[in-house]
Amino acid sequence: MLNNIISILKEFDISGYKIIEKKVISEEMFFIKKQLDMNRNKEVHKFNIVVYVDFEENGEKFKGDSSIEVYTTMSDEEIRKAINDASYAAKFVKNKYYPLVSGIKEETITIPSKFNEENPIKWMIKLKDSLYKNDNKEDGSINSSEIFLNKVFTRIVNSEGVDVSYISNSSEIEFITNWKGEEEVELYNLLSFSDYNEAYIENKVEEALKVSEYKAKAKEEPSTGGYNVILKGENVKEMMTYYYTQANAKSVYNKIGKFKIGDKIQGENVKGDLLNITLTKELENSPVSSPYDEDGFKLLNVKIIEDGKLINYYGDVRNSYYLNVSPTGTLKNYIVEGGSKSIEEMNSEPCIIVEAFSDFQMNSLTGDFGGEIRLALYVEGDRITPMTGGSISGNIKNVQGEMYLSSEVEANGNFFGPRAMLLKNISVAGR
């Protein structure tokens, strides 16, 4: 079908095209408690087509574009009409001119994963067994779960000779933990990964059940004031998205990213840990590892921040061309080096350890962050008090000068970095 689409594209007066072919084969299982409620499999095969039209106005060059989705069920006439509409729409899009990625046909790359081996049903059973292995608590359990396993074939072809492809795997497990107390507590959990790691799944379930237990015991709301706050896991990753976004060539070109090469992004007199961040095309167990970006550009690993100083931008061919910097492709995995303090050292002084938010967010444009506390532990010496309610807020630009990263590191989807971070004098709104 791909060759047929290319033949139809050549009928039109366009400057170029890009086709992303995706074929996803999925296995899905749904459980109530430990009982299988439903299982199904499906296959989705589609093509994303981008049509480019170059034109000039008042001596300035532009590259218009428009994208469409094409499915295997569509007839030639339906495809032809969709491409015709896209080629017309592209003439009204005034993107500054940039070159498309050029290349040649390459061999298909298979990203390493145990999921490439044997029947996917075998792995679904293993995932289920790992998920429920630690579901053995008297007052707490996994109430329901959904397990997804996807094998994805991706091929990228364009009018400049690019023809690259790769095979990847991704898995997601969604599960609800509950704990019986004076009131029953339910917490939502999500795991995303690309390889089978029994210990990773079992440990995440154990942590989730422990958080549910603490939540069932939490009655107090923290008092309003300034506290040392420790963030963990997914929330550390969310905080680091500020630096990831600000160093992106697209953000810089659109004047959203304010970082300049050579800037000491944490300020001059940093008391805490200096940041070291590297972006990489492949990261163990990441569901977004890829040898190429969506334009078919062969990805290059790059260190963007070294000892608190921005040393490189990263980005796709288009926005790198606009900034006159070397493209790296759009990298989606990032590694943040661990810091100087252990988690035990971090909570040696009175602090609030936030175990779960209702919704924690970092505004990667402004640096504002905050969220409503679902569960926190107030630690003062040997005394640990579970708390719930209230919220934290701040701006990373005000706290990054005295920000400590844990020496302990962990993998978390497309992020590998500190398990925890300590922020000083954070505003907590409570009772």
XYZ file of C-alpha atoms in Angstrom:
431
model
C 0.000 0.000 0.000
C 2.929 2.347 0.691
C 4.045 2.242 -2.957
C 0.488 2.978 -4.037
C 0.343 6.038 -1.759
C 3.655 7.302 -3.187
C 2.328 6.862 -6.738
C -0.764 8.911 -5.893
C 1.343 11.619 -4.210
C 3.368 12.019 -7.413
C 0.187 12.980 -9.271
C 0.047 16.276 -7.358
C 1.976 19.520 -7.703
C 3.705 19.383 -4.321
C 7.287 20.058 -3.208
C 7.712 16.993 -1.032
C 6.117 14.477 1.281
C 6.719 12.378 4.379
C 4.970 9.126 5.211
C 5.023 7.486 8.635
C 3.687 3.950 8.482
C 2.730 2.371 11.795
C 1.543 -1.152 12.413
C 0.616 -1.909 16.018
C -0.215 -5.412 17.236
C -1.706 -5.300 20.740
C -2.600 -7.760 23.466
C -4.861 -6.522 26.273
C -6.059 -8.069 29.525
C -8.470 -6.610 32.094
C -8.734 -7.932 35.655
C -11.114 -7.467 38.573
C -9.072 -8.334 41.643
C -7.050 -11.322 40.363
C -9.816 -12.614 38.120
C -9.552 -12.137 34.358
C -12.552 -10.088 33.232
C -11.756 -9.677 29.536
C -8.932 -10.156 27.067
C -8.600 -9.083 23.462
C -6.069 -8.427 20.732
C -6.128 -5.995 17.858
C -4.068 -4.802 14.938
C -4.016 -1.206 13.712
C -2.271 -0.306 10.460
C -2.236 3.314 9.325
C -0.200 5.911 7.457
C 0.387 9.510 8.525
C 1.122 11.596 5.436
C 2.552 15.119 5.491
C 2.379 17.091 2.249
C 4.793 20.009 1.734
C 4.352 22.955 -0.632
C 7.162 25.506 -1.103
C 6.203 29.024 -2.175
C 7.397 32.629 -2.045
C 5.765 35.875 -0.990
C 7.504 39.238 -1.340
C 10.818 37.481 -1.878
C 10.533 35.356 1.284
C 10.504 31.556 1.057
C 7.946 29.451 2.904
C 7.278 25.734 3.345
C 3.621 24.996 3.933
C 2.505 21.630 5.251
C -0.640 19.681 5.989
C -1.081 16.169 7.389
C -3.676 13.439 6.921
C -4.286 9.896 8.169
C -4.730 7.084 5.658
C -6.019 3.645 6.622
C -5.758 0.331 4.802
C -9.535 0.297 4.306
C -9.497 3.457 2.162
C -9.915 3.267 -1.610
C -7.571 4.991 -4.083
C -10.173 7.684 -4.689
C -10.537 8.355 -0.967
C -6.756 8.611 -0.623
C -6.539 10.860 -3.685
C -9.206 13.214 -2.303
C -7.499 13.400 1.109
C -4.133 14.232 -0.493
C -5.750 16.819 -2.761
C -7.327 18.543 0.252
C -4.007 18.459 2.117
C -2.014 19.892 -0.796
C -4.516 22.752 -1.070
C -4.432 23.464 2.686
C -0.613 23.454 2.756
C -0.526 26.524 0.483
C -1.968 28.631 3.304
C 0.567 27.596 5.978
C 3.432 30.088 6.215
C 6.285 28.226 7.872
C 9.685 29.709 7.127
C 11.535 27.570 4.608
C 13.657 24.667 5.855
C 15.097 21.562 4.171
C 13.637 18.107 4.652
C 15.798 15.301 5.995
C 17.663 13.522 3.205
C 18.847 9.926 3.307
C 18.822 6.442 1.826
C 17.096 3.133 2.470
C 18.416 1.504 5.661
C 17.980 -1.959 7.136
C 15.193 -2.387 9.696
C 16.443 -2.009 13.281
C 14.953 -4.107 16.080
C 15.222 -2.450 19.492
C 16.328 -5.102 22.029
C 13.582 -6.434 24.315
C 12.617 -9.788 25.780
C 9.172 -9.122 24.312
C 10.657 -9.865 20.876
C 11.023 -13.483 21.967
C 8.294 -16.122 22.006
C 4.522 -15.723 22.047
C 3.120 -12.428 23.443
C 0.533 -14.364 25.481
C 3.402 -15.860 27.482
C 4.566 -12.356 28.376
C 1.059 -11.222 29.274
C 0.848 -14.064 31.796
C 4.272 -13.166 33.190
C 3.253 -9.511 33.503
C 0.094 -10.528 35.343
C 2.041 -12.824 37.699
C 4.579 -10.077 38.490
C 1.809 -7.537 39.057
C 0.001 -9.693 41.611
C 3.003 -11.313 43.314
C 3.002 -8.798 46.191
C -0.779 -8.541 46.327
C -0.851 -10.443 49.616
C -1.703 -7.845 52.258
C -4.499 -8.370 54.774
C -6.044 -4.912 54.446
C -4.826 -3.833 51.017
C -4.976 -5.201 47.503
C -5.068 -4.474 43.796
C -8.707 -3.755 43.090
C -8.494 -3.821 39.292
C -5.893 -3.705 36.559
C -5.377 -3.371 32.821
C -2.324 -4.788 31.041
C -1.317 -3.749 27.511
C 1.506 -5.117 25.367
C 2.236 -3.565 21.965
C 4.611 -4.537 19.188
C 5.108 -1.566 16.873
C 6.543 -1.516 13.358
C 7.453 2.014 12.239
C 8.628 3.017 8.775
C 9.449 6.562 7.684
C 9.752 7.452 4.006
C 10.089 10.878 2.414
C 10.600 12.502 -0.964
C 14.314 13.112 -0.259
C 15.298 9.441 -0.180
C 14.736 8.646 3.503
C 13.495 5.073 3.996
C 14.102 3.871 7.554
C 12.253 1.452 9.801
C 12.414 -0.086 13.244
C 10.552 -2.500 15.506
C 9.849 -1.556 19.113
C 7.785 -2.796 22.045
C 5.861 -0.983 24.726
C 3.813 -2.092 27.683
C 1.543 -0.306 30.114
C 0.023 -1.535 33.339
C -2.732 0.493 34.972
C -3.841 -0.655 38.395
C -5.939 0.590 41.288
C -4.738 -0.151 44.818
C -7.102 0.068 47.765
C -6.656 -0.098 51.521
C -9.261 -0.618 54.211
C -9.239 1.862 57.068
C -11.896 4.030 58.646
C -12.541 4.985 55.039
C -11.505 2.851 52.083
C -8.745 4.399 49.975
C -8.218 3.912 46.243
C -5.152 5.120 44.313
C -4.462 4.983 40.570
C -1.062 3.769 39.350
C 0.531 3.605 35.899
C 3.686 1.785 34.768
C 5.178 2.274 31.278
C 8.115 0.238 29.990
C 9.503 -1.674 27.005
C 11.069 -4.811 28.472
C 10.188 -7.446 31.020
C 11.728 -6.669 34.409
C 10.071 -8.699 37.127
C 11.687 -6.832 40.037
C 10.694 -3.424 38.641
C 6.994 -4.344 38.517
C 6.977 -6.095 41.898
C 8.735 -3.177 43.622
C 6.351 -0.625 42.117
C 3.353 -2.605 43.365
C 4.884 -2.891 46.843
C 5.463 0.878 46.907
C 1.904 1.548 45.699
C 0.393 -0.627 48.424
C 2.551 1.068 51.072
C 1.388 4.493 49.869
C -2.232 3.283 50.039
C -1.683 2.095 53.606
C -0.266 5.460 54.663
C -3.106 7.255 52.876
C -5.671 5.247 54.863
C -3.982 6.390 58.082
C -3.536 10.023 57.061
C -5.889 12.396 58.866
C -3.966 15.618 59.459
C -3.514 18.400 56.945
C -0.156 20.202 57.048
C -0.078 23.670 58.574
C 0.434 26.576 56.197
C 4.065 27.647 56.016
C 7.453 27.142 54.423
C 8.962 23.641 54.537
C 11.783 21.579 53.197
C 9.972 19.361 50.694
C 11.162 16.077 49.212
C 9.670 15.003 45.890
C 9.991 11.435 44.634
C 9.714 9.311 41.499
C 7.363 10.639 38.836
C 7.374 14.111 40.399
C 11.166 14.417 40.073
C 10.774 13.528 36.414
C 8.042 16.169 36.049
C 10.299 18.839 37.576
C 13.091 18.029 35.121
C 10.799 18.603 32.126
C 11.459 22.329 32.636
C 15.082 21.938 31.551
C 14.196 19.460 28.796
C 11.720 21.927 27.279
C 13.848 25.035 27.713
C 16.813 23.470 25.860
C 14.708 22.426 22.856
C 15.556 24.313 19.651
C 11.840 24.650 18.891
C 11.203 26.358 22.245
C 14.172 28.674 21.737
C 13.144 29.617 18.199
C 9.574 30.326 19.338
C 10.993 32.475 22.179
C 9.482 30.161 24.775
C 12.872 28.798 25.810
C 15.025 31.469 27.435
C 18.251 29.474 27.821
C 21.313 30.548 25.838
C 24.392 28.433 25.197
C 26.893 29.071 27.997
C 24.275 30.248 30.506
C 24.646 29.144 34.110
C 21.015 28.169 34.220
C 20.886 27.690 38.018
C 22.490 31.057 38.736
C 25.926 32.138 39.915
C 26.070 31.034 43.545
C 24.589 27.558 43.646
C 24.502 25.992 47.114
C 22.847 22.756 46.013
C 23.672 20.228 43.313
C 24.661 21.296 39.818
C 22.636 19.684 37.067
C 24.051 17.285 34.486
C 21.534 16.189 31.845
C 22.087 13.990 28.789
C 19.517 13.119 26.133
C 19.759 9.698 24.535
C 18.058 7.788 21.730
C 18.021 4.541 23.707
C 17.405 3.997 27.411
C 16.935 0.638 29.044
C 13.246 -0.180 29.498
C 12.058 3.106 27.966
C 8.916 2.834 25.792
C 10.044 5.759 23.587
C 13.537 4.610 22.584
C 14.057 5.000 18.848
C 16.960 5.114 16.373
C 15.219 7.873 14.361
C 12.932 10.796 15.056
C 9.611 11.360 13.284
C 11.354 13.027 10.329
C 13.583 10.002 9.764
C 16.662 11.790 11.129
C 19.193 9.418 12.709
C 19.262 10.427 16.368
C 22.443 11.596 18.081
C 22.939 11.470 21.857
C 23.769 14.867 23.325
C 24.628 16.325 26.718
C 22.642 19.523 27.106
C 23.596 20.638 30.624
C 26.974 20.141 32.294
C 27.610 21.287 35.875
C 24.676 23.682 35.681
C 25.708 25.235 32.359
C 23.790 24.877 29.086
C 26.258 23.494 26.539
C 23.969 22.342 23.712
C 20.516 22.747 22.309
C 18.770 19.706 20.857
C 16.119 19.559 18.212
C 14.757 18.518 14.848
C 16.144 19.543 11.469
C 13.606 22.317 10.964
C 14.163 24.290 14.160
C 17.907 23.613 14.245
C 18.073 25.068 10.716
C 16.275 28.185 11.943
C 18.779 28.602 14.809
C 21.775 27.677 12.636
C 22.845 24.871 14.992
C 23.578 21.212 14.270
C 20.458 19.032 14.525
C 20.348 16.093 16.924
C 16.825 14.969 16.118
C 14.039 15.045 18.686
C 15.334 12.901 21.541
C 12.772 11.696 24.080
C 14.889 9.940 26.739
C 16.801 11.914 29.335
C 19.349 11.043 31.990
C 19.891 13.257 35.038
C 22.962 12.442 37.101
C 22.480 11.706 40.796
C 23.427 14.274 43.409
C 25.361 14.631 46.638
C 22.847 13.571 49.298
C 21.308 10.218 50.114
C 17.574 10.156 50.796
C 18.375 9.419 54.441
C 20.514 12.569 54.614
C 17.754 14.593 52.968
C 15.208 13.757 55.669
C 17.623 14.142 58.576
C 16.073 17.597 59.122
C 12.316 18.218 59.524
C 10.665 17.941 56.118
C 7.585 16.932 54.180
C 8.025 13.931 51.876
C 5.284 14.009 49.262
C 4.403 10.449 48.280
C 1.438 11.252 46.035
C -0.279 14.284 44.520
C -3.757 14.473 43.086
C -2.159 16.194 40.095
C 1.386 17.586 40.178
C 2.361 19.818 37.276
C 5.383 21.744 36.093
C 4.775 24.626 33.695
C 7.800 24.155 31.455
C 7.435 27.661 30.043
C 7.315 29.683 33.271
C 8.885 27.278 35.776
C 5.823 27.351 38.044
C 5.068 24.050 39.746
C 2.504 22.810 42.217
C -0.068 20.253 43.153
C -2.625 19.135 45.703
C -1.183 16.751 48.284
C -2.842 13.356 48.365
C -0.348 11.820 50.753
C 2.682 13.255 52.483
C 4.828 12.184 55.404
C 5.938 14.839 57.863
C 9.294 13.665 59.193
C 10.793 15.107 62.367
C 13.495 12.927 63.859
C 12.068 9.454 64.427
C 8.481 10.700 64.252
C 6.647 10.155 60.944
C 3.146 11.609 60.559
C 1.037 10.733 57.488
C -0.764 13.814 56.137
C -3.295 14.520 53.431
C -4.725 17.709 51.928
C -3.197 21.089 51.306
C -0.959 21.925 48.376
C 2.529 23.040 47.463
C 3.542 25.722 44.974
C 6.681 27.446 43.789
C 8.833 28.386 40.840
C 11.880 26.380 39.901
C 13.858 29.544 39.139
C 13.550 30.513 42.808
C 14.626 27.143 44.245
C 17.134 25.685 41.762
C 20.039 27.443 43.474
C 19.576 25.225 46.541
C 18.142 22.073 45.040
C 19.540 18.696 46.090
C 19.306 15.495 44.072
C 19.504 12.089 45.700
C 22.577 9.945 45.136
C 20.185 7.018 44.641
C 18.967 6.806 41.030
C 16.221 4.847 39.290
C 14.702 4.195 35.876
C 11.238 5.613 35.263
C 9.995 5.214 31.696
C 11.937 7.631 29.489
C 13.757 9.094 32.518
C 16.769 7.817 34.428
C 17.758 9.952 37.365
C 17.494 10.722 41.079
C 14.869 8.858 43.082
C 14.222 12.022 45.099
C 14.964 15.742 45.217
C 15.033 18.150 48.150
C 13.675 21.677 47.749
C 14.175 24.282 50.472
C 11.551 26.588 51.974
C 8.664 25.586 49.725
C 5.288 27.214 50.260
C 2.698 24.785 51.619
C -0.929 25.891 51.876
C -2.821 23.909 54.496
C -4.804 24.418 57.656
